[in-house]
Amino acid sequence: MPKQVDHEGRRRRIAEAVCLLVDEHGLEGVTLRDVATRAEVSMGAVQRCFRTKEEMLLSALTHIGERVAERVRSRLAAGPAQSAASELGLVAGEVALLREEHRAEARIWLAFVAGAAVNPALAASLRGSYAALEELMVRLVDEAAGGAVTARTEARTLLALADGLTAHVLVGHRTVAEAEEILHAHLAGLWERCRPAG
């Protein structure tokens, strides 16, 4: 009986190997040979999963985005009684990748952002990820603010702030504590603007 191959599992393993290599060497440092070695598969197996390096990188980018999205979904599901305001803070905190255990993801994400500046396929994938995050934030702002602010504008601002804080912490311009304080202050200001006057 021929051996059954878990193609989806293999693709995930290769995507994870690509992510590890991007973290260590950047996008340019990812080679087919190194990916095969890190994923513990043959070079032929990598080539059967991905026709080009770009396909492999796109899969890894999707993999990182899915990890963050799954963490957000898990945290939201763990506290179903939370308000939309607290859920928005939780989502923004996860997207900012500020915690030490997410530092590698932050480095990988920013390597892809830098690569997207010159790679249209990576840019298109990132635009899709950002659009999905923006829609989630729009919904949460709208629920929490009840129309007191322009949800789209606030969501865009918050997403840009979270993304910027990722970079600031990563390069050492801000500490994690400072970044968290900035994020909390922004959210507190948002909810203050939502309060009825008087």
Short mmCIF file of C-alpha atoms in Angstrom, two decimals:
data_model
loop_
_atom_site.label_atom_id
_atom_site.label_comp_id
_atom_site.label_asym_id
_atom_site.label_seq_id
_atom_site.Cartn_x
_atom_site.Cartn_y
_atom_site.Cartn_z
CA MET A 1 0.00 0.00 0.00
CA PRO A 2 1.51 3.39 -0.98
CA LYS A 3 2.44 5.77 1.81
CA GLN A 4 -0.16 8.52 2.37
CA VAL A 5 1.33 12.02 2.30
CA ASP A 6 -0.24 14.78 4.38
CA HIS A 7 0.19 17.54 1.79
CA GLU A 8 -1.40 20.26 3.93
CA GLY A 9 0.75 19.30 6.91
CA ARG A 10 3.85 19.34 4.71
CA ARG A 11 2.96 22.79 3.36
CA ARG A 12 2.52 24.07 6.93
CA ARG A 13 5.87 22.57 7.95
CA ILE A 14 7.58 24.20 4.98
CA ALA A 15 5.86 27.55 5.73
CA GLU A 16 7.07 27.33 9.33
CA ALA A 17 10.61 26.58 8.11
CA VAL A 18 10.45 29.62 5.82
CA CYS A 19 9.32 31.78 8.76
CA LEU A 20 12.23 30.58 10.90
CA LEU A 21 14.68 31.34 8.10
CA VAL A 22 13.15 34.78 7.48
CA ASP A 23 13.57 35.50 11.19
CA GLU A 24 17.23 34.49 11.05
CA HIS A 25 18.31 35.82 7.63
CA GLY A 26 15.57 38.01 6.15
CA LEU A 27 13.64 37.29 2.94
CA GLU A 28 16.76 37.26 0.77
CA GLY A 29 18.36 34.62 2.97
CA VAL A 30 15.64 32.04 2.27
CA THR A 31 16.94 29.32 -0.07
CA LEU A 32 15.27 26.17 -1.31
CA ARG A 33 18.04 24.02 0.16
CA ASP A 34 17.82 25.66 3.60
CA VAL A 35 14.02 25.40 3.63
CA ALA A 36 14.19 21.69 2.79
CA THR A 37 16.79 21.11 5.50
CA ARG A 38 14.87 23.07 8.14
CA ALA A 39 11.54 21.40 7.23
CA GLU A 40 13.24 17.98 7.14
CA VAL A 41 11.93 17.21 3.65
CA SER A 42 13.61 16.74 0.30
CA MET A 43 14.16 19.65 -2.09
CA GLY A 44 11.84 17.82 -4.47
CA ALA A 45 9.09 17.83 -1.82
CA VAL A 46 9.45 21.59 -1.45
CA GLN A 47 9.27 22.05 -5.21
CA ARG A 48 6.16 19.87 -5.43
CA CYS A 49 4.44 22.12 -2.88
CA PHE A 50 5.66 25.44 -4.28
CA ARG A 51 6.64 26.18 -7.87
CA THR A 52 8.55 29.37 -7.02
CA LYS A 53 10.24 31.06 -4.10
CA GLU A 54 7.56 33.74 -4.24
CA GLU A 55 4.83 31.12 -3.73
CA MET A 56 6.76 29.78 -0.77
CA LEU A 57 7.11 33.27 0.75
CA LEU A 58 3.42 34.02 0.22
CA SER A 59 2.51 30.79 1.99
CA ALA A 60 4.75 31.74 4.92
CA LEU A 61 3.20 35.22 5.10
CA THR A 62 -0.27 33.67 5.16
CA HIS A 63 0.92 31.26 7.85
CA ILE A 64 2.06 34.11 10.13
CA GLY A 65 -1.18 36.02 9.55
CA GLU A 66 -3.22 32.92 10.37
CA ARG A 67 -1.29 32.36 13.60
CA VAL A 68 -2.07 35.89 14.78
CA ALA A 69 -5.70 35.64 13.63
CA GLU A 70 -6.15 32.31 15.42
CA ARG A 71 -4.73 33.80 18.61
CA VAL A 72 -7.17 36.71 18.34
CA ARG A 73 -10.11 34.34 17.75
CA SER A 74 -9.07 32.13 20.69
CA ARG A 75 -8.76 35.08 23.06
CA LEU A 76 -12.10 36.52 21.96
CA ALA A 77 -13.79 33.12 22.38
CA ALA A 78 -12.25 32.69 25.84
CA GLY A 79 -14.08 35.77 27.11
CA PRO A 80 -17.47 35.87 25.37
CA ALA A 81 -18.90 38.21 27.99
CA GLN A 82 -16.37 40.95 27.15
CA SER A 83 -17.56 44.29 25.84
CA ALA A 84 -16.74 45.43 22.30
CA ALA A 85 -14.40 48.02 23.84
CA SER A 86 -12.34 45.42 25.73
CA GLU A 87 -12.36 43.15 22.66
CA LEU A 88 -10.98 46.01 20.55
CA GLY A 89 -8.16 46.53 23.05
CA LEU A 90 -7.39 42.82 22.99
CA VAL A 91 -7.32 42.75 19.17
CA ALA A 92 -5.08 45.83 19.00
CA GLY A 93 -2.70 44.32 21.56
CA GLU A 94 -2.43 41.07 19.62
CA VAL A 95 -1.91 42.86 16.28
CA ALA A 96 0.88 44.98 17.77
CA LEU A 97 2.85 41.79 18.65
CA LEU A 98 4.32 43.49 21.71
CA ARG A 99 4.80 40.53 24.03
CA GLU A 100 8.21 38.88 24.25
CA GLU A 101 6.85 35.52 23.08
CA HIS A 102 5.71 37.18 19.85
CA ARG A 103 8.97 39.00 19.10
CA ALA A 104 9.95 36.50 16.37
CA GLU A 105 6.56 36.96 14.70
CA ALA A 106 7.09 40.73 14.82
CA ARG A 107 10.50 40.40 13.12
CA ILE A 108 9.05 38.07 10.45
CA TRP A 109 6.02 40.31 9.85
CA LEU A 110 8.18 43.43 9.41
CA ALA A 111 10.54 41.55 7.08
CA PHE A 112 7.52 40.80 4.89
CA VAL A 113 6.30 44.41 5.12
CA ALA A 114 9.74 45.59 3.95
CA GLY A 115 9.75 43.02 1.15
CA ALA A 116 6.26 44.08 0.08
CA ALA A 117 7.59 47.54 -0.75
CA VAL A 118 9.27 46.00 -3.81
CA ASN A 119 7.21 42.83 -4.34
CA PRO A 120 3.66 43.37 -5.66
CA ALA A 121 2.49 39.85 -4.73
CA LEU A 122 3.57 40.28 -1.10
CA ALA A 123 2.00 43.76 -1.07
CA ALA A 124 -1.32 42.37 -2.33
CA SER A 125 -1.31 39.67 0.35
CA LEU A 126 -0.56 42.20 3.09
CA ARG A 127 -3.31 44.52 1.86
CA GLY A 128 -5.73 41.61 2.22
CA SER A 129 -4.56 40.94 5.78
CA TYR A 130 -4.81 44.59 6.76
CA ALA A 131 -8.26 44.90 5.18
CA ALA A 132 -9.56 41.94 7.20
CA LEU A 133 -8.15 43.39 10.42
CA GLU A 134 -9.61 46.79 9.61
CA GLU A 135 -13.08 45.30 9.09
CA LEU A 136 -12.91 43.54 12.46
CA MET A 137 -11.82 46.77 14.15
CA VAL A 138 -14.54 48.79 12.37
CA ARG A 139 -17.17 46.38 13.68
CA LEU A 140 -15.83 46.55 17.24
CA VAL A 141 -15.50 50.36 17.25
CA ASP A 142 -19.01 50.68 15.86
CA GLU A 143 -20.42 48.32 18.51
CA ALA A 144 -18.57 50.01 21.35
CA ALA A 145 -19.08 53.62 20.27
CA GLY A 146 -22.64 53.30 19.02
CA GLY A 147 -22.07 55.76 16.19
CA ALA A 148 -20.46 58.43 18.40
CA VAL A 149 -17.32 58.38 16.25
CA THR A 150 -16.51 57.48 12.65
CA ALA A 151 -15.74 53.79 13.06
CA ARG A 152 -13.74 53.46 9.82
CA THR A 153 -11.44 56.35 10.66
CA GLU A 154 -10.89 55.15 14.21
CA ALA A 155 -10.20 51.59 13.07
CA ARG A 156 -7.67 52.77 10.49
CA THR A 157 -5.94 54.95 13.06
CA LEU A 158 -5.79 52.14 15.61
CA LEU A 159 -4.45 49.64 13.08
CA ALA A 160 -1.74 52.06 11.96
CA LEU A 161 -0.83 52.78 15.59
CA ALA A 162 -0.58 49.07 16.46
CA ASP A 163 1.55 48.40 13.39
CA GLY A 164 3.82 51.35 14.14
CA LEU A 165 4.29 50.27 17.74
CA THR A 166 5.47 46.87 16.48
CA ALA A 167 8.32 48.57 14.64
CA HIS A 168 9.14 50.98 17.47
CA VAL A 169 9.49 48.17 20.01
CA LEU A 170 11.43 45.97 17.61
CA VAL A 171 14.11 48.60 16.94
CA GLY A 172 14.28 49.62 20.61
CA HIS A 173 12.77 53.08 20.20
CA ARG A 174 10.06 52.18 22.75
CA THR A 175 9.91 49.60 25.49
CA VAL A 176 7.01 47.16 25.60
CA ALA A 177 5.65 49.00 28.65
CA GLU A 178 5.80 52.35 26.84
CA ALA A 179 4.10 50.88 23.75
CA GLU A 180 1.34 49.36 25.86
CA GLU A 181 0.87 52.70 27.63
CA ILE A 182 0.55 54.50 24.27
CA LEU A 183 -1.98 51.95 23.05
CA HIS A 184 -4.04 52.14 26.25
CA ALA A 185 -3.93 55.95 26.22
CA HIS A 186 -5.20 56.02 22.64
CA LEU A 187 -8.05 53.63 23.45
CA ALA A 188 -8.94 55.59 26.59
CA GLY A 189 -9.09 58.77 24.48
CA LEU A 190 -11.32 57.02 21.96
CA TRP A 191 -13.79 55.94 24.64
CA GLU A 192 -13.69 59.42 26.19
CA ARG A 193 -14.76 60.89 22.84
CA CYS A 194 -17.63 58.39 22.76
CA ARG A 195 -19.14 59.55 26.06
CA PRO A 196 -22.24 61.70 25.81
CA ALA A 197 -21.60 65.35 26.60
CA GLY A 198 -22.86 66.76 29.84
#
